[in-house]
């Protein structure tokens, strides 16, 4: 069947002789379009070659050849899409190509429909689970054809073609398909619930068949929900009301998508919840009141337990032999209280009758969606965790990171607050710090002060060296160990340069730097030692 299908495609696009577009586009085309059309020809040639191999292939090799044909067909679609994206469209060249591609898509859709009927004929032969899974997979492949067909129809309309009848046919097919998929989602969900309940009843005696059935049903539910999502998206683009279908995804399969914000879906769900709440209030008023009281009480106790846990964790980490940093201590203290309160909240919700399993699953899906929207924030969070684990700095340390120098005053999981030396407070995202070089200035107890002083070429080198050593050694904040270094370093263009490198405590760095610089100037003046600076001689010549 696949060979017949693809041969039909080859016949449509004219590979059996001259290409179809060669006959229908006699007018000249630009170089870029000509190159793209040549690439489409090459893809057609590749498909023809693979079809010849398909008839001689079996087993996994046959699957591989089918995969290549599908890949080349997808590339054909993508390259045609690129041509349709040009500002200046060559309708004479593109229209036959788009029509040919649409005909091929229709043939593929017919092949899938026939294949699906073949699968259905296998049902009832003690292998329904595997057959239904194969059906769901084939329906997922059919989704790709429907999406490609809609996109191709939009191209045809863009080129001036009349697609009214084809659009109506596609709409009717999508409405019928979405109705069947909607029922199939409910049916599969019910079977999954039954299978899970049976496995829970069996407990330790659960069989491998029961476990495999749950796995198959979950996979079927995912595939069917995905196909329903595609149908919904296409119906939305065709301006159809899909609120009931989206409600199915939300309330049955637990798929929380951006369509949750759709007003129709939200209103239907709120109406259902309101009716349920009203019936509960009438039928179970006293019991519901008691549950609300228990809910509030559990939250209150969880809050107290969270505060008590924070005090306990604070005492534990502060006295721990592991010597946690202040940043890590604050993290554990804050996190412990929040975890205890979150557990209390879930217990409280369970008392109101909420099923925690679907709720947590919904939060998980929502977390993925939110994660994509907050990628930078999550990056800061991950960087904050790395900083807490590896502890490159702590509160009160003087650091240079992300182009900023200052003392660390506070840190959260997303940002670090640094107070600069001129008393500015800067809040820096953690990923900027972790992704850059971190220089912890105060982590060591000693810091070298690097300075350079120049004297004139006519000055006494030994005298200047003795003066510099005396200045350094007599400064009260210069450390004796390690010993300071005073050495002749460079013979510059206009000066003889000495390097002066005393050691000091990090907190005394700038005092030592400024004091020595001032003292050198004063002593050099007293000792008649010059401090040269670059000079230029300008010669002026008069010309006739």
XYZ file of C-alpha atoms in Angstrom:
544
model
C 0.000 0.000 0.000
C 2.811 2.438 0.885
C 4.482 1.794 -2.478
C 1.189 2.459 -4.281
C 0.733 5.634 -2.273
C 4.172 7.068 -2.982
C 3.992 6.041 -6.633
C 0.789 8.039 -6.751
C 2.715 10.980 -5.320
C 5.414 10.604 -7.966
C 2.779 10.542 -10.678
C 1.183 13.689 -9.258
C 4.378 15.705 -9.127
C 5.493 14.477 -12.524
C 8.604 12.451 -11.803
C 7.735 9.858 -14.403
C 8.622 12.380 -17.073
C 9.420 16.064 -16.974
C 8.535 17.731 -13.635
C 5.050 19.256 -13.455
C 6.345 22.726 -12.722
C 8.509 22.624 -15.841
C 5.343 22.565 -17.962
C 3.250 25.040 -15.982
C 5.908 27.670 -15.297
C 7.491 28.612 -18.634
C 8.175 32.173 -17.492
C 11.706 32.986 -16.218
C 12.283 32.695 -12.493
C 14.941 34.280 -10.304
C 18.114 32.451 -9.272
C 17.019 31.849 -5.664
C 13.702 30.309 -6.693
C 15.422 28.267 -9.384
C 17.844 26.847 -6.797
C 14.954 25.955 -4.468
C 13.052 24.239 -7.271
C 16.189 22.250 -8.127
C 16.399 21.149 -4.483
C 12.769 19.974 -4.677
C 13.661 17.959 -7.789
C 16.494 16.292 -5.895
C 14.142 15.378 -3.060
C 11.752 13.849 -5.584
C 14.648 11.806 -6.998
C 15.568 10.580 -3.511
C 11.983 9.516 -2.852
C 11.920 7.583 -6.140
C 15.155 5.789 -5.223
C 13.818 4.835 -1.798
C 10.590 3.513 -3.317
C 12.632 1.114 -5.467
C 14.398 -0.112 -2.321
C 11.134 -0.454 -0.402
C 9.863 -3.307 -2.556
C 13.035 -5.297 -1.817
C 13.192 -4.552 1.922
C 11.831 -6.456 4.877
C 11.710 -6.125 8.663
C 13.630 -3.258 10.207
C 15.228 -2.308 6.884
C 11.734 -1.709 5.486
C 10.959 0.539 8.478
C 14.179 2.450 7.812
C 13.292 3.020 4.136
C 9.799 4.190 5.122
C 11.428 6.557 7.604
C 13.644 8.027 4.841
C 10.631 8.556 2.575
C 8.819 10.370 5.366
C 11.875 12.522 6.118
C 12.251 13.541 2.493
C 8.538 14.355 2.269
C 8.904 16.581 5.350
C 11.904 18.320 3.804
C 9.866 18.879 0.648
C 7.164 20.550 2.755
C 9.677 22.714 4.633
C 11.411 23.915 1.465
C 8.080 24.717 -0.118
C 7.229 26.654 3.035
C 10.440 28.650 2.653
C 9.467 29.556 -0.918
C 6.050 30.695 0.306
C 7.749 32.925 2.848
C 9.389 35.089 0.177
C 8.209 38.678 -0.179
C 7.769 38.377 -3.939
C 5.805 35.202 -4.763
C 6.107 33.660 -8.212
C 2.551 32.331 -8.494
C 3.151 30.694 -11.869
C 5.911 28.550 -10.345
C 4.482 28.006 -6.868
C 0.812 27.295 -7.631
C 1.377 23.928 -9.366
C 3.879 22.917 -6.681
C 1.387 23.664 -3.905
C -1.433 21.868 -5.732
C 0.785 18.818 -6.252
C 1.804 18.810 -2.601
C -1.838 19.046 -1.490
C -2.719 16.083 -3.688
C 0.109 14.068 -2.112
C -1.104 14.953 1.401
C -4.614 13.791 0.520
C -3.207 10.462 -0.716
C -1.214 10.031 2.501
C -4.347 10.778 4.529
C -6.223 8.116 2.540
C -3.406 5.641 3.222
C -3.582 6.346 6.953
C -7.369 5.950 6.939
C -7.070 2.573 5.220
C -4.319 1.528 7.638
C -6.497 2.502 10.615
C -9.382 0.398 9.271
C -6.942 -2.490 8.955
C -6.002 -2.122 12.612
C -9.671 -2.002 13.633
C -10.265 -5.321 11.900
C -7.711 -6.892 14.273
C -9.738 -5.962 17.363
C -11.410 -8.790 19.263
C -8.549 -11.258 18.745
C -7.164 -11.208 22.312
C -4.685 -8.451 21.494
C -6.865 -5.355 21.838
C -4.443 -3.467 24.103
C -1.584 -3.529 21.595
C -3.919 -2.833 18.661
C -5.463 0.190 20.382
C -1.983 1.532 21.112
C -1.047 1.105 17.438
C -4.239 2.931 16.491
C -3.344 5.836 18.790
C 0.139 6.030 17.255
C -1.281 6.011 13.731
C -3.752 8.747 14.688
C -0.793 10.793 15.949
C 0.840 10.459 12.514
C -2.438 11.496 10.943
C -2.253 14.707 13.022
C 0.875 15.708 11.104
C -0.946 15.271 7.800
C -3.884 17.397 8.985
C -1.568 20.176 10.109
C 0.333 20.028 6.831
C -2.948 20.069 4.888
C -4.219 23.176 6.694
C -0.924 24.963 6.110
C -0.907 23.979 2.439
C -4.468 25.267 2.035
C -3.391 28.630 3.464
C -0.576 28.734 0.885
C -3.048 27.954 -1.888
C -5.339 30.750 -0.692
C -2.365 33.122 -0.536
C -1.611 32.339 -4.178
C -5.191 33.186 -5.164
C -6.621 29.661 -5.293
C -10.244 28.884 -4.362
C -10.178 26.658 -1.260
C -13.762 27.131 -0.036
C -14.874 23.579 -0.764
C -11.650 22.016 0.515
C -11.819 24.124 3.673
C -15.366 22.932 4.362
C -14.308 19.324 3.809
C -11.410 19.742 6.238
C -13.708 21.396 8.812
C -16.235 18.558 8.614
C -13.467 15.981 9.024
C -12.015 17.848 12.029
C -15.399 18.160 13.746
C -16.034 14.440 13.321
C -12.503 13.570 14.420
C -12.603 15.799 17.501
C -15.917 14.269 18.581
C -14.513 10.737 18.377
C -11.258 11.731 20.117
C -13.204 13.488 22.872
C -15.150 10.311 23.615
C -12.000 8.209 23.336
C -10.216 10.370 25.924
C -13.074 9.820 28.411
C -13.206 6.107 27.610
C -9.445 5.623 28.055
C -9.449 7.667 31.265
C -12.193 5.456 32.742
C -10.324 2.297 31.772
C -7.143 3.692 33.316
C -8.936 4.457 36.574
C -10.321 0.905 36.659
C -6.885 -0.590 35.953
C -5.242 1.515 38.675
C -7.978 0.550 41.152
C -7.530 -3.153 40.332
C -3.753 -2.864 40.827
C -4.248 -1.055 44.146
C -6.626 -3.800 45.313
C -4.113 -6.467 44.360
C -1.409 -4.704 46.394
C 1.730 -6.827 46.587
C 0.071 -9.488 44.423
C -0.221 -7.184 41.432
C 0.765 -8.993 38.243
C 3.044 -7.895 35.448
C 0.051 -7.882 33.083
C -1.785 -5.387 35.303
C 1.270 -3.129 35.425
C 1.743 -3.370 31.649
C -1.932 -2.544 31.096
C -1.605 0.649 33.162
C 1.486 1.654 31.174
C -0.288 1.028 27.848
C -3.371 2.963 28.934
C -1.308 5.924 30.101
C 0.523 6.007 26.777
C -2.766 5.742 24.885
C -4.240 8.578 26.939
C -1.233 10.787 26.213
C -1.381 10.079 22.481
C -5.154 10.576 22.260
C -5.005 13.799 24.293
C -2.218 15.038 22.009
C -4.332 14.271 18.912
C -7.301 16.071 20.471
C -5.062 19.066 21.167
C -4.048 19.215 17.488
C -7.689 19.011 16.406
C -8.592 21.813 18.843
C -5.815 24.052 17.537
C -6.904 23.550 13.924
C -10.557 24.186 14.822
C -9.493 27.381 16.617
C -7.767 28.556 13.455
C -10.980 27.772 11.566
C -12.848 29.970 14.102
C -14.866 27.174 15.732
C -16.074 26.991 19.342
C -13.814 24.474 21.129
C -14.521 25.352 24.773
C -16.171 21.973 25.512
C -13.211 20.103 24.007
C -10.705 22.178 25.981
C -12.713 21.496 29.104
C -12.187 17.788 28.468
C -8.423 18.262 28.380
C -8.565 20.259 31.595
C -10.960 18.246 33.724
C -10.312 14.712 32.402
C -6.712 14.344 31.245
C -5.285 17.032 33.541
C -3.615 18.900 30.691
C -3.280 22.475 31.951
C -2.467 24.609 28.957
C -2.583 28.252 28.111
C -6.179 27.722 26.944
C -7.200 27.451 30.597
C -7.453 31.228 30.441
C -10.081 30.965 27.725
C -13.221 32.642 29.097
C -15.576 29.950 27.800
C -13.571 27.127 29.386
C -13.215 28.998 32.644
C -16.923 29.881 32.805
C -17.982 26.271 32.163
C -15.637 24.979 34.838
C -16.731 27.619 37.336
C -20.362 26.776 36.643
C -19.682 23.091 37.320
C -17.785 23.856 40.502
C -20.512 26.249 41.682
C -23.235 23.639 41.136
C -21.182 21.071 43.010
C -20.528 23.467 45.877
C -24.232 24.432 46.092
C -25.362 20.803 46.198
C -22.746 20.006 48.806
C -23.884 22.951 50.933
C -27.527 21.839 50.807
C -26.955 18.128 51.315
C -23.904 18.207 53.572
C -24.028 21.642 55.220
C -23.032 20.641 58.770
C -20.402 18.212 57.576
C -18.949 20.777 55.174
C -18.809 23.394 57.922
C -16.902 20.992 60.119
C -14.479 20.233 57.263
C -13.838 23.950 56.755
C -13.153 24.284 60.480
C -10.701 21.368 60.317
C -9.103 22.953 57.206
C -8.478 26.259 59.006
C -7.278 24.470 62.149
C -4.766 22.369 60.193
C -3.432 25.493 58.456
C -3.030 27.216 61.837
C -1.212 24.216 63.311
C 0.944 23.945 60.165
C 1.947 27.589 60.565
C 2.945 26.992 64.213
C 4.781 23.805 63.264
C 6.618 25.668 60.492
C 7.839 28.350 62.904
C 8.891 25.722 65.451
C 10.737 23.819 62.711
C 12.557 26.999 61.685
C 13.742 27.580 65.253
C 14.908 23.966 65.525
C 16.725 24.075 62.175
C 18.311 27.415 63.097
C 19.695 25.940 66.309
C 20.878 22.805 64.499
C 22.702 24.461 61.593
C 24.276 27.152 63.770
C 25.788 24.493 66.068
C 26.596 22.012 63.311
C 30.164 20.745 62.984
C 29.779 21.107 59.202
C 30.205 24.875 59.601
C 27.464 25.947 57.221
C 27.825 29.411 55.728
C 25.376 32.082 56.839
C 23.812 32.000 53.392
C 23.232 28.250 53.607
C 21.905 28.532 57.160
C 19.340 31.116 56.085
C 18.347 28.928 53.137
C 17.734 25.823 55.282
C 15.830 27.823 57.907
C 13.530 29.451 55.336
C 13.024 26.264 53.313
C 12.171 24.100 56.330
C 9.300 26.344 57.398
C 7.870 26.496 53.880
C 8.028 22.705 53.432
C 6.190 22.077 56.704
C 3.483 24.590 55.817
C 3.122 23.102 52.284
C 2.632 19.619 53.771
C 0.043 21.027 56.146
C -1.744 22.706 53.241
C -1.964 19.428 51.304
C -3.308 17.605 54.363
C -5.857 20.387 54.857
C -6.973 20.178 51.216
C -7.404 16.418 51.509
C -9.814 17.038 54.400
C -11.979 19.092 52.035
C -12.181 16.161 49.612
C -9.576 17.253 47.063
C -7.733 14.389 45.371
C -4.055 15.195 45.773
C -2.883 12.996 42.869
C -4.565 14.927 40.014
C -3.852 18.196 41.825
C -0.121 17.488 42.007
C -0.131 16.283 38.397
C -1.788 19.536 37.356
C 0.780 21.542 39.302
C 3.509 19.559 37.563
C 2.195 20.411 34.088
C 1.621 24.017 35.123
C 5.170 24.084 36.494
C 6.548 23.100 33.090
C 4.580 25.888 31.387
C 5.605 28.433 34.009
C 9.181 27.191 33.736
C 9.316 28.110 30.042
C 7.931 31.550 30.840
C 10.413 32.117 33.688
C 13.589 30.625 32.254
C 15.784 33.497 33.453
C 14.374 33.275 36.979
C 14.966 29.521 37.073
C 18.512 30.123 35.840
C 19.027 32.509 38.772
C 17.548 29.897 41.105
C 19.944 27.196 39.847
C 22.901 29.579 40.160
C 21.808 30.436 43.703
C 21.805 26.740 44.595
C 25.326 26.328 43.190
C 26.529 29.326 45.221
C 24.992 27.846 48.373
C 26.593 24.455 47.740
C 30.117 25.578 46.781
C 30.164 28.675 49.050
C 32.472 30.972 47.060
C 31.537 33.795 49.459
C 29.488 34.497 52.583
C 27.655 37.408 54.175
C 30.158 40.180 55.038
C 32.793 39.110 52.477
C 34.297 41.710 50.160
C 34.018 40.332 46.645
C 34.477 41.370 43.039
C 31.933 39.697 40.763
C 29.821 40.642 37.733
C 31.929 43.801 37.387
C 31.021 45.005 40.905
C 33.194 45.303 44.031
C 31.576 45.447 47.459
C 30.499 43.590 50.591
C 27.846 40.872 50.481
C 24.969 42.010 52.685
C 22.204 39.579 51.724
C 21.388 36.730 49.350
C 18.282 34.914 48.143
C 17.968 32.043 45.688
C 17.543 34.462 42.774
C 19.746 37.460 43.644
C 22.624 38.719 45.800
C 22.671 42.141 47.448
C 26.081 43.853 47.461
C 26.951 47.134 49.194
C 29.713 48.872 47.268
C 32.637 50.733 48.848
C 30.887 54.053 48.168
C 27.782 52.774 50.025
C 25.579 51.926 47.040
C 23.287 48.908 47.338
C 23.251 46.745 44.211
C 20.992 43.712 43.649
C 22.638 41.366 41.150
C 20.982 38.256 39.578
C 22.740 35.092 40.715
C 23.322 33.812 37.173
C 25.362 36.961 36.428
C 27.591 36.202 39.422
C 27.905 32.436 38.935
C 28.558 32.850 35.200
C 31.433 35.266 35.847
C 34.753 35.179 37.710
C 34.211 35.501 41.482
C 37.055 37.187 43.378
C 36.605 36.820 47.141
C 38.926 39.503 48.448
C 38.471 38.895 52.183
C 38.555 35.096 52.136
C 42.358 35.241 52.659
C 43.886 36.937 55.697
C 46.635 38.672 53.723
C 46.556 40.764 50.564
C 49.439 42.133 48.524
C 49.432 45.836 47.643
C 50.959 46.328 44.183
C 52.476 49.754 43.451
C 55.000 51.150 40.950
C 57.168 54.277 41.451
C 59.518 55.819 38.891
C 62.679 57.919 39.319
C 64.775 59.822 36.802
C 67.727 58.251 34.986
C 70.060 60.745 36.709
C 68.914 59.836 40.253
C 70.731 57.527 42.682
C 69.133 54.096 42.393
C 70.444 52.739 45.716
C 69.316 55.858 47.588
C 65.830 55.599 46.078
C 65.642 51.893 46.979
C 66.598 52.611 50.618
C 63.978 55.358 50.869
C 61.241 53.082 49.514
C 62.184 50.238 51.888
C 62.197 52.589 54.858
C 58.743 53.926 53.981
C 57.276 50.435 53.632
C 58.916 48.957 56.733
C 57.893 51.884 58.966
C 54.214 51.771 58.041
C 52.296 50.300 61.028
C 49.755 48.392 58.909
C 52.281 46.641 56.670
C 52.743 42.998 57.711
C 56.220 41.734 58.598
C 55.414 38.268 57.233
C 55.443 37.889 54.262
C 58.229 40.384 53.802
C 57.553 43.353 51.497
C 59.246 43.460 48.099
C 61.095 46.545 46.749
C 62.888 45.827 43.465
C 64.074 47.676 40.374
C 61.629 46.514 37.729
C 61.820 48.368 34.404
C 63.939 50.836 32.487
C 61.134 52.795 30.926
C 61.116 55.438 28.210
C 61.415 58.299 30.667
C 61.863 56.683 34.103
C 63.518 53.919 36.100
C 60.617 52.008 37.671
C 60.567 50.258 41.057
C 57.884 47.776 42.112
C 56.816 48.106 45.736
C 54.760 45.179 47.063
C 53.954 45.216 50.770
C 51.441 42.822 52.389
C 48.499 43.963 54.495
C 45.217 42.745 55.914
C 42.374 42.989 53.364
C 40.637 45.631 55.484
C 43.835 47.766 55.496
C 44.513 47.518 51.751
C 43.516 51.032 50.724
C 44.982 52.689 53.836
C 48.361 51.158 53.031
C 48.067 52.029 49.335
C 47.177 55.683 49.906
C 49.570 56.269 52.854
C 52.600 54.867 51.047
C 51.824 56.774 47.848
C 51.617 60.025 49.822
C 54.763 59.303 51.829
C 56.796 58.444 48.701
C 55.995 61.788 47.113
C 56.945 63.690 50.258
C 60.195 61.744 50.898
C 61.302 61.945 47.261
C 60.915 65.722 47.436
C 62.981 65.849 50.651
C 65.719 63.628 49.214
C 65.804 65.498 45.874
C 64.748 62.375 43.978
C 62.825 63.291 40.858
C 59.601 61.683 39.720
C 59.771 61.989 35.924
C 56.818 62.278 33.616
C 56.657 61.887 29.823
C 57.791 64.950 27.871
C 57.929 65.761 24.195
C 60.197 68.189 22.344
C 58.512 70.041 19.502
C 60.777 71.391 16.738
C 59.397 74.066 14.405
C 61.017 74.529 11.020
C 60.312 77.504 8.813
C 60.042 76.833 5.092
C 60.050 79.298 2.244
